[in-house]
GROMACS .gro file of C-alpha atoms in nm:
model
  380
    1UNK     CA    1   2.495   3.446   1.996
    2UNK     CA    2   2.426   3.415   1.593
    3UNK     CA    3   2.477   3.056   1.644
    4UNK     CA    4   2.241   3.028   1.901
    5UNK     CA    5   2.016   3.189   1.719
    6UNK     CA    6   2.085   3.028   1.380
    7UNK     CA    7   2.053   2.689   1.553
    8UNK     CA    8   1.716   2.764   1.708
    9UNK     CA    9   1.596   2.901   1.342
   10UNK     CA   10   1.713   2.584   1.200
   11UNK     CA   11   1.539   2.391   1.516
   12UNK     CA   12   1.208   2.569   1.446
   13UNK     CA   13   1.220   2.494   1.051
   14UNK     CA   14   1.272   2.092   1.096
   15UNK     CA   15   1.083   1.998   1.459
   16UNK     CA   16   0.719   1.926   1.451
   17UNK     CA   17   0.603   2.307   1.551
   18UNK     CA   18   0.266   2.183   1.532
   19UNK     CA   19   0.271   1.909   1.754
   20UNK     CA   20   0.440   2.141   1.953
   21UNK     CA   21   0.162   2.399   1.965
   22UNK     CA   22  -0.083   2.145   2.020
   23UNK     CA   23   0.051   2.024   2.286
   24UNK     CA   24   0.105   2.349   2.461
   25UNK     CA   25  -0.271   2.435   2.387
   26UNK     CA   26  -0.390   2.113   2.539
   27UNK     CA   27  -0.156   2.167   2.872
   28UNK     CA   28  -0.259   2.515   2.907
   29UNK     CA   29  -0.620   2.376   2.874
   30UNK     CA   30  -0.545   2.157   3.100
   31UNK     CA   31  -0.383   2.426   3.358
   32UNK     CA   32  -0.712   2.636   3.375
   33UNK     CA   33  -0.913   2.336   3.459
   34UNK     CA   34  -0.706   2.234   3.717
   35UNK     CA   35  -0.726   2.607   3.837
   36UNK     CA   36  -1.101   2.579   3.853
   37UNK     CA   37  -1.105   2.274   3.998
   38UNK     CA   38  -0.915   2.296   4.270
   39UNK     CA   39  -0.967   2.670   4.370
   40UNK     CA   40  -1.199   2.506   4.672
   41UNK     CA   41  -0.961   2.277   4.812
   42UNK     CA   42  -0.849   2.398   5.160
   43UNK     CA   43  -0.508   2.508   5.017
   44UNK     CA   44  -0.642   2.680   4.719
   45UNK     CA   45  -0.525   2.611   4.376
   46UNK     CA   46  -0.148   2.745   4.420
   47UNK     CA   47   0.034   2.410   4.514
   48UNK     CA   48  -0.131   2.228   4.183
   49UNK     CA   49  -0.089   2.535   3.975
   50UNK     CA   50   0.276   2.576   4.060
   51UNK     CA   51   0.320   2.179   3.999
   52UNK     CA   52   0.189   2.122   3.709
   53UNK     CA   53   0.360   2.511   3.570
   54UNK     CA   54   0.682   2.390   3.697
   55UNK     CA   55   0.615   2.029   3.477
   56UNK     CA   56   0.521   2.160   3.179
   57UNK     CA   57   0.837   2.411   3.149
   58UNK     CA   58   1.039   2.103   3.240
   59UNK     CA   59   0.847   1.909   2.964
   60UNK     CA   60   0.883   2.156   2.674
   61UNK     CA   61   1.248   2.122   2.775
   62UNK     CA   62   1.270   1.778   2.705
   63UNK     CA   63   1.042   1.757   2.410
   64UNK     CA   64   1.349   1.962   2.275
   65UNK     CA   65   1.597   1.746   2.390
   66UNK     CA   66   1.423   1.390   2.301
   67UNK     CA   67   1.333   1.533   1.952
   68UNK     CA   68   1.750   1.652   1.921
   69UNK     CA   69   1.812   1.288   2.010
   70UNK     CA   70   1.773   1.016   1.786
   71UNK     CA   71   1.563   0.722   1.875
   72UNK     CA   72   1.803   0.495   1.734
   73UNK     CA   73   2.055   0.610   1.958
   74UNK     CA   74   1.837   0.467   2.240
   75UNK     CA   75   1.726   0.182   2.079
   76UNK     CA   76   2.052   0.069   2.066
   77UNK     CA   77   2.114   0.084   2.415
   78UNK     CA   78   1.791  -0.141   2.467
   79UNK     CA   79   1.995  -0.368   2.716
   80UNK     CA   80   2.034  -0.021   2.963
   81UNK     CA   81   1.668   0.038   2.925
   82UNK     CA   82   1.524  -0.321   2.971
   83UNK     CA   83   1.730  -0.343   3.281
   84UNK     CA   84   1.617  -0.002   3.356
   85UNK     CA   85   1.229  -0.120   3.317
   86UNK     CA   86   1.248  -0.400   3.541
   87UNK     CA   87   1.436  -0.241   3.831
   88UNK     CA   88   1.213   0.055   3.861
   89UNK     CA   89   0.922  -0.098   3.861
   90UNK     CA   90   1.046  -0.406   4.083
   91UNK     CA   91   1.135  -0.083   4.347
   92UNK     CA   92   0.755  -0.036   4.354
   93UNK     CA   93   0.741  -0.324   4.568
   94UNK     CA   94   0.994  -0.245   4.786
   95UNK     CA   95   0.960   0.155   4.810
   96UNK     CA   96   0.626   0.170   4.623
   97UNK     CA   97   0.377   0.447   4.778
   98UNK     CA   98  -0.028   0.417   4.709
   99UNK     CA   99  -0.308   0.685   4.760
  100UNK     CA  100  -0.535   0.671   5.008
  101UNK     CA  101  -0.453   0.286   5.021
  102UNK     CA  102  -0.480   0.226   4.632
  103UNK     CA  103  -0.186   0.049   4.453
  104UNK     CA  104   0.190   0.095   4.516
  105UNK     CA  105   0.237   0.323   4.189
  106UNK     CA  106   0.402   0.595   4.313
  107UNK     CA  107   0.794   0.675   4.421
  108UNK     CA  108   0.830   0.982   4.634
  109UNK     CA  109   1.126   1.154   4.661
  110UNK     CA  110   1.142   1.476   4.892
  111UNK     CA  111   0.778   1.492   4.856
  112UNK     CA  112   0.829   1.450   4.465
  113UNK     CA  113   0.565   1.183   4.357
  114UNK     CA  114   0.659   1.006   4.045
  115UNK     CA  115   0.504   0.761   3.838
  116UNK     CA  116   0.727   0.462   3.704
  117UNK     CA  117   0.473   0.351   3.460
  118UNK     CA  118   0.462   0.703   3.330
  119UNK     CA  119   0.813   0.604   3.230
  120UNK     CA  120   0.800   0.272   3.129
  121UNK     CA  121   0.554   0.347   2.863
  122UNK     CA  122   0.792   0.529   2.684
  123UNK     CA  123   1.122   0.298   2.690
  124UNK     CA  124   0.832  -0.011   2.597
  125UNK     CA  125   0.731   0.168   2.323
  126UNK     CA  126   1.070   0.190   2.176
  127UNK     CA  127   1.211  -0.108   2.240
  128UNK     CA  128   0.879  -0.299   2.126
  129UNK     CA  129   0.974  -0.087   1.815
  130UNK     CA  130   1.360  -0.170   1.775
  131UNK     CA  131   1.230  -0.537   1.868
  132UNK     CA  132   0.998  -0.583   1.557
  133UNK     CA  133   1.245  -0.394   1.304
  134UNK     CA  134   1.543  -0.648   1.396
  135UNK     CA  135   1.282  -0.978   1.370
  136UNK     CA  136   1.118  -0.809   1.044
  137UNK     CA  137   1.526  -0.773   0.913
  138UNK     CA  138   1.711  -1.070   1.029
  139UNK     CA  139   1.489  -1.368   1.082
  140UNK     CA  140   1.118  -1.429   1.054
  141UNK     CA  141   0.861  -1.200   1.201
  142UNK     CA  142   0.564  -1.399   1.200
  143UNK     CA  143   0.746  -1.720   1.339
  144UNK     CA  144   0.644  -1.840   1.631
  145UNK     CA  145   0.977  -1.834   1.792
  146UNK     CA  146   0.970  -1.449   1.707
  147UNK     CA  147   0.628  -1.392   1.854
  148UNK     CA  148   0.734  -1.596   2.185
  149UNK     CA  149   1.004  -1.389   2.192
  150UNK     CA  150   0.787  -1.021   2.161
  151UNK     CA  151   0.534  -1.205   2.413
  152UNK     CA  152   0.802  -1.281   2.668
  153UNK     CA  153   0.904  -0.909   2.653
  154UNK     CA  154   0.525  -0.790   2.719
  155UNK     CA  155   0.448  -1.094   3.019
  156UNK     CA  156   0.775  -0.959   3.156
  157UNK     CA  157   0.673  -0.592   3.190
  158UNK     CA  158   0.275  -0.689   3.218
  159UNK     CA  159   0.376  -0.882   3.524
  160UNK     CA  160   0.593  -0.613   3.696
  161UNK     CA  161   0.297  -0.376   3.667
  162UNK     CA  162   0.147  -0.271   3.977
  163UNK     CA  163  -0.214  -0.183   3.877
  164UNK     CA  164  -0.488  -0.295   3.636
  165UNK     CA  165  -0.509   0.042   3.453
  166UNK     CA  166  -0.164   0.045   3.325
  167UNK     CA  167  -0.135  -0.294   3.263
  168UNK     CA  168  -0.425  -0.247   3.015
  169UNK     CA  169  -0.299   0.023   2.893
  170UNK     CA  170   0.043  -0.158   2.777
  171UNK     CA  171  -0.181  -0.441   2.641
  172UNK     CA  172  -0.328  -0.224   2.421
  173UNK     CA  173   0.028  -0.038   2.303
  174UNK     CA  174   0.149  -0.371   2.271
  175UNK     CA  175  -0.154  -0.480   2.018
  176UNK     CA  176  -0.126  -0.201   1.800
  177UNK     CA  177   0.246  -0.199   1.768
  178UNK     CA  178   0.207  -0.617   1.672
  179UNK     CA  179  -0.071  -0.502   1.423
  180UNK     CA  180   0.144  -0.217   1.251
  181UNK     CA  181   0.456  -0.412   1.247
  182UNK     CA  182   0.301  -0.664   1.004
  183UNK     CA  183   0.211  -0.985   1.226
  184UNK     CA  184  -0.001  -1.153   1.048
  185UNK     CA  185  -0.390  -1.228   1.142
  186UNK     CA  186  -0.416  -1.528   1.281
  187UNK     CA  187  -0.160  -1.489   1.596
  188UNK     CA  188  -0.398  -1.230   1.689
  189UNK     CA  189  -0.715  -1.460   1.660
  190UNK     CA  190  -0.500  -1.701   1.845
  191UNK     CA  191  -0.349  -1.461   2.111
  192UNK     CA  192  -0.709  -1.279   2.176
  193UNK     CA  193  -0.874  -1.670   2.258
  194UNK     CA  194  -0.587  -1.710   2.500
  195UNK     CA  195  -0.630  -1.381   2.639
  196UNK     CA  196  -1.023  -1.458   2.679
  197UNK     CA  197  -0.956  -1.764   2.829
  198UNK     CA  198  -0.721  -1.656   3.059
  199UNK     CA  199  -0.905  -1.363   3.184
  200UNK     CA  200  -1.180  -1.619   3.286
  201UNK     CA  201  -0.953  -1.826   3.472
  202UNK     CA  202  -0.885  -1.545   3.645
  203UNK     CA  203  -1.212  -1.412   3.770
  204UNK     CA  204  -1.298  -1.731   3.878
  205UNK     CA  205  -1.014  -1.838   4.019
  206UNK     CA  206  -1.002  -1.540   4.240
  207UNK     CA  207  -0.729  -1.375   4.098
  208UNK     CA  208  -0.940  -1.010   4.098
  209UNK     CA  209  -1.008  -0.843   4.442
  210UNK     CA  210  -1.356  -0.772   4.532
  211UNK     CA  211  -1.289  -0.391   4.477
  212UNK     CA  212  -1.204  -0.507   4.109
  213UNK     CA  213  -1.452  -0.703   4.054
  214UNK     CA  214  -1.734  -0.462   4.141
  215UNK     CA  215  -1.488  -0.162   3.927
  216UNK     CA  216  -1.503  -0.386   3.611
  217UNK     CA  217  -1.903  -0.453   3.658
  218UNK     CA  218  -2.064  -0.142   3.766
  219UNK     CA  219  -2.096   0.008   3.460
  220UNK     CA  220  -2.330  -0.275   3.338
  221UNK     CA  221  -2.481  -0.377   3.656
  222UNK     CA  222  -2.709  -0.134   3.823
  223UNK     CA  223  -2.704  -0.360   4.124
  224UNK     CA  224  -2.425  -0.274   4.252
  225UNK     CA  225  -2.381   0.027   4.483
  226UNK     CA  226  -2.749   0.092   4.355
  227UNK     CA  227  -2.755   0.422   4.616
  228UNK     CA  228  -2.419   0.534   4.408
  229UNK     CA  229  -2.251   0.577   4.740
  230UNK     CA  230  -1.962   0.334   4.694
  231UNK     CA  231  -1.817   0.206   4.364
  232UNK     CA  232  -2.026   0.422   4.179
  233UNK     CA  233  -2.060   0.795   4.342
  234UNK     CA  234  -1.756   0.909   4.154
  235UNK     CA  235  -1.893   0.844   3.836
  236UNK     CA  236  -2.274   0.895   3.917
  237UNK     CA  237  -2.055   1.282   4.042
  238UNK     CA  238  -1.934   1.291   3.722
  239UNK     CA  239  -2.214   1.182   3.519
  240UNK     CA  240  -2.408   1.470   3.704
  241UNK     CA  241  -2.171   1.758   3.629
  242UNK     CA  242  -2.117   1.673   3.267
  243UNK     CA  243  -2.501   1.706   3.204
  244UNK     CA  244  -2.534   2.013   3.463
  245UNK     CA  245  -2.286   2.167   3.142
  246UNK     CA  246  -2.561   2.124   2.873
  247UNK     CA  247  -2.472   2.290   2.574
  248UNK     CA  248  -2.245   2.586   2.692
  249UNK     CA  249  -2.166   2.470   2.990
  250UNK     CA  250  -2.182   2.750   3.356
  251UNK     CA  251  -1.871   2.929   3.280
  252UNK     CA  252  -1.553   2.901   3.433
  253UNK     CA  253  -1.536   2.903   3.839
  254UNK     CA  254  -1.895   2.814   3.828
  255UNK     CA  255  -1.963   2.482   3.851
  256UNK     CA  256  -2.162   2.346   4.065
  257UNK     CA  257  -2.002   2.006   4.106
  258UNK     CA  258  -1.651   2.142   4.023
  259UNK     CA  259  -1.667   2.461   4.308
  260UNK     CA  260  -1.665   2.245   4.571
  261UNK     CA  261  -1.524   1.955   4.789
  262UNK     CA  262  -1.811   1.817   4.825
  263UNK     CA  263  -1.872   1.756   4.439
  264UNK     CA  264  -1.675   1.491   4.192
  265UNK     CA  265  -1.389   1.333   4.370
  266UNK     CA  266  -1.034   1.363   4.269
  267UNK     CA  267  -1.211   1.614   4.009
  268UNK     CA  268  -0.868   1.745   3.923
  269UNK     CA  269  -0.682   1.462   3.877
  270UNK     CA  270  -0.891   1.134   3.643
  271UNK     CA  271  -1.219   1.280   3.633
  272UNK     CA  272  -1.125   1.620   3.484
  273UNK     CA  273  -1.308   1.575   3.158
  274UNK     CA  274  -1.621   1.664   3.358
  275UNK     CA  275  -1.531   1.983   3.515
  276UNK     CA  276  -1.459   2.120   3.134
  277UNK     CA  277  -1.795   1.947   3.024
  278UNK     CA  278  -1.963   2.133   3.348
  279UNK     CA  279  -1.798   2.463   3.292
  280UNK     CA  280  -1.776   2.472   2.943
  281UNK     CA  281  -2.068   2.245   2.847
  282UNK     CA  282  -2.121   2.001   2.484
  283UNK     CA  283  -1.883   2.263   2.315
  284UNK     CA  284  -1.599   2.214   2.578
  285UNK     CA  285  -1.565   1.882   2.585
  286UNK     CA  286  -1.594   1.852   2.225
  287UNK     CA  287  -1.292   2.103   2.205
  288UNK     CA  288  -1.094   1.871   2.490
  289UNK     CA  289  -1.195   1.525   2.215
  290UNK     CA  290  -1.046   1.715   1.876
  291UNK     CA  291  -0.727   1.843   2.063
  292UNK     CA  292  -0.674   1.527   2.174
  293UNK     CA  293  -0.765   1.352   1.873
  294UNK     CA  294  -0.572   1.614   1.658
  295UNK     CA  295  -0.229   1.498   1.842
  296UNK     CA  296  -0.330   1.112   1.795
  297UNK     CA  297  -0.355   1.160   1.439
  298UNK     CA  298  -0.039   1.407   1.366
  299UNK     CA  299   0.165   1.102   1.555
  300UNK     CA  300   0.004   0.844   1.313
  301UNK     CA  301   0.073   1.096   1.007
  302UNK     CA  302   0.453   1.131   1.109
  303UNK     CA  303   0.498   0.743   1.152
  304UNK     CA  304   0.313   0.689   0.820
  305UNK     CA  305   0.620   0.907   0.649
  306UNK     CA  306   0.903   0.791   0.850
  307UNK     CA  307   1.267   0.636   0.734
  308UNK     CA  308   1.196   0.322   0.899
  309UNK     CA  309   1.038   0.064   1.081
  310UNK     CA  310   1.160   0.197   1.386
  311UNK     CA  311   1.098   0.514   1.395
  312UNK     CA  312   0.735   0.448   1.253
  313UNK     CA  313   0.634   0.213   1.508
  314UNK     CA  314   0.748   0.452   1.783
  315UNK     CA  315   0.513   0.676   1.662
  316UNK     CA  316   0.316   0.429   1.629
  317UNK     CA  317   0.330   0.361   2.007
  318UNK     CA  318   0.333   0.667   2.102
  319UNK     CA  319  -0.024   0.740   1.972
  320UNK     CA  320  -0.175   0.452   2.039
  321UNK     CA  321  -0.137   0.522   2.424
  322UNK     CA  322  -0.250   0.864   2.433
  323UNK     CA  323  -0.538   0.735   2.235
  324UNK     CA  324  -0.604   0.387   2.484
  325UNK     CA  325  -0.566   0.675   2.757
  326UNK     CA  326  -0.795   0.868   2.652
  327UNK     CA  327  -1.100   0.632   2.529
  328UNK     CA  328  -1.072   0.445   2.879
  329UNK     CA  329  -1.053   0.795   3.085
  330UNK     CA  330  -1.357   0.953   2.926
  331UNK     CA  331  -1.542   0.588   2.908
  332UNK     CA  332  -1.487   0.584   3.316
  333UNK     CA  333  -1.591   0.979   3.362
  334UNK     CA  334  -1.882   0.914   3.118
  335UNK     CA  335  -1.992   0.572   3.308
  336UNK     CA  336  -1.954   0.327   3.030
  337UNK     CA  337  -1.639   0.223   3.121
  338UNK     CA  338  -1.459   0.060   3.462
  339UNK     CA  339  -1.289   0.324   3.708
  340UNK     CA  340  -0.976   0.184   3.727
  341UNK     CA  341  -0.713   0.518   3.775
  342UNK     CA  342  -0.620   0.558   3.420
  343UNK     CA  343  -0.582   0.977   3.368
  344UNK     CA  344  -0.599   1.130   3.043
  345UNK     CA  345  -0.303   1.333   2.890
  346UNK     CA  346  -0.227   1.687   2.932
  347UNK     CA  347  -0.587   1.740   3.076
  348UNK     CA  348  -0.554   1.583   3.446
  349UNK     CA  349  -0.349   1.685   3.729
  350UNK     CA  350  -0.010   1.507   3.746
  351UNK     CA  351   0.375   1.658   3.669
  352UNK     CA  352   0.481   1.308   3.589
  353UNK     CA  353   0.234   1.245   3.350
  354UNK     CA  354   0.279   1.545   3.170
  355UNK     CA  355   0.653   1.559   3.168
  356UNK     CA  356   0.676   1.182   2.988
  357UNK     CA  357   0.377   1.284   2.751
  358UNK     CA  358   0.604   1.572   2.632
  359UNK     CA  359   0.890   1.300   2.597
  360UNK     CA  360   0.710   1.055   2.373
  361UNK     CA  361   0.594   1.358   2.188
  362UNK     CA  362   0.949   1.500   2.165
  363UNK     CA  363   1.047   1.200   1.970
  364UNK     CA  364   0.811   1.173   1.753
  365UNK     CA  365   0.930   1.531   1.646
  366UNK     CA  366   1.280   1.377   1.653
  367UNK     CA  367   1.134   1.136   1.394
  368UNK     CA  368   0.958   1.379   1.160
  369UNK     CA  369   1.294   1.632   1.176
  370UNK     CA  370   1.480   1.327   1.012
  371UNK     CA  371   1.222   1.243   0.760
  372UNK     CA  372   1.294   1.320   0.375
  373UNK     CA  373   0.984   1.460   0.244
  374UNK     CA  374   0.831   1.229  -0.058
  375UNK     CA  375   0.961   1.548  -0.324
  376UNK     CA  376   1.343   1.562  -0.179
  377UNK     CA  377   1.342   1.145  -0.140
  378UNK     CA  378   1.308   1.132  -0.553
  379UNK     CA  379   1.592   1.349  -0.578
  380UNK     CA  380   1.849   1.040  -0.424
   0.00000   0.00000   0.00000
């Protein structure tokens, strides 16, 4: 029992206790607007409430356990988890599960959803990492052989994706990690006309449903759905609740868009940031931005002092998708940005979600509780 309890003292002094209470205050946000946003769903708010409960104990467990684990441990095994990647999202195809006849994202298991790219985020964030730390030490980073090689790696896990939200969400991890790691300006000018150019061939060549199309456009074109009963009505739902909020917002339970089925769809789950704009008005939303922000910039301040490349570009990673999440999912529930499925961390309904987020956060704890602070590091 005193080594239990000497090990959980010694846990406490070196894990990052304040990423670790942010993140708790951001799920527990999160948990009490899912409460009021649900409470007038036929069912009542019980089934989401005991979900997402059940995924946040099971996430502080593993922020525990991925921050006791280091992420060179898993690096190393990147063969496992590259093989991994591929074959669960390959099974989309073949067991894949959409909503309401969306995208094949989801794998259901006993009436378990889960999502793969949830997953893959993670494992692509770390072995983008380990990828850029052995090119940076043992040949040429900024060769074009090397960059082939970290392209190949995205295409192959770009391709595999199932929707558009993710796969722009793993562009954007993939940028960042490139830019941090040291590549050099000009593959980036390169890479972003290709990317332009390609994206054109695209749309014209018919590559983007209809249904895409008009998601990408209505933001900026008024013209379409100009009733806001089709591509638009969940945002022009959303847009009205957030401003319904004002400066205080209604309270809790009583918004008017949020207290019934008949208000913002799927409320609980992408569109959540307007049911704590509605209920809690300019302030709450403001509150939901700085938590948010607050864990984006603690995993940028514990990469900035890690022991290495790899560990600092996994926290790196890390952040950068929590932040990409976040810009596009309050840019879709404010309408100045596509709806294209992407929820935002911690505050949207999802045990999946959650669960990983708590993962990628328990290793960049993992990182900080091996980092030599600058004063001990002049002692070697």
């Amino acid at each position: 029992m005193r080594r239990a309890g000497k090990a959980t003292l010694e846990y406490i002094k070196k894990a990052d206790m304040f990423l670790l209470v942010l993140s708790l205050i951001c799920s527990i946000f999160g948990i009490v607007l899912i409460w009021s946003s649900t409470r007038a769903f036929p069912g009542g708010a019980a089934p989401f409430l005991t979900i997402q409960i059940l995924a946040l104990f099971l996430g502080l467990f593993c922020f525990v356990l991925f921050s006791i684990i280091d992420v060179e441990i898993l690096a190393h095994r990147w063969k496992a988890i590259l093989i991994f990647n591929v074959l669960i999202l390959l099974s989309l195809f073949v067991f894949g599960v959409g909503i309401e006849g969306g995208d094949r994202i989801w794998l259901r298991f006993f009436g378990i959803g889960i999502q793969p790219s949830e997953i893959v985020k993670i494992t692509f964030v770390i072995l983008m990492a380990y990828q850029i730390q052995y090119l940076k030490e043992y040949k040429n980073l900024n060769s074009f052989f090397s960059l082939m090689q970290l392209a190949a790696h995205f295409v192959l896990i770009f391709v595999l994706l199932p929707d558009m939200g993710n796969s722009l969400i793993f562009l954007f991890i993939f940028i960042v990690i490139l830019f941090m790691g040291g590549v050099k300006l000009r593959w980036f000018a390169l890479g972003g006309a290709l990317l332009i150019a390609l994206f054109f061939i695209a749309w014209e060549g018919g590559f983007f449903a209809g249904y895409q199309m008009n998601r990408i456009l209505a933001p900026f074109d008024s013209s379409i759905d100009p009733l806001n009963q089709g591509v638009r009505f969940q945002v022009h739902r959303s847009r009205i609740a957030i401003a319904s909020g004002q400066i205080f917002g209604q309270g809790l339970g009583q918004g008017a868009q949020t207290q019934t089925r008949h208000g913002v769809p799927e409320q609980h789950t992408d569109i959540l940031f307007s049911a704590a704009a509605e209920e809690f008005g300019f302030i709450g939303a403001l509150v939901v931005i700085a938590l948010i922000v607050l864990v984006i910039i603690r995993c940028f301040y514990v990469g900035a002092r890690a022991r290495d490349t790899l560990s600092a570009l996994t926290c790196v990673g890390v952040g950068s998708f929590i932040m990409f999440q976040s810009l596009i999912n309050i840019g879709m529930t404010l309408g100045v940005g596509p709806v294209i499925g992407i929820a935002p961390p911690f505050f949207a309904y999802g045990g999946s979600s959650l669960v990983t987020t708590f993962i990628s956060l328990g290793l960049v704890s993992g990182v900080k509780m091996r980092t030599v602070s600058p004063w001990k590091r002049s002692l070697y």
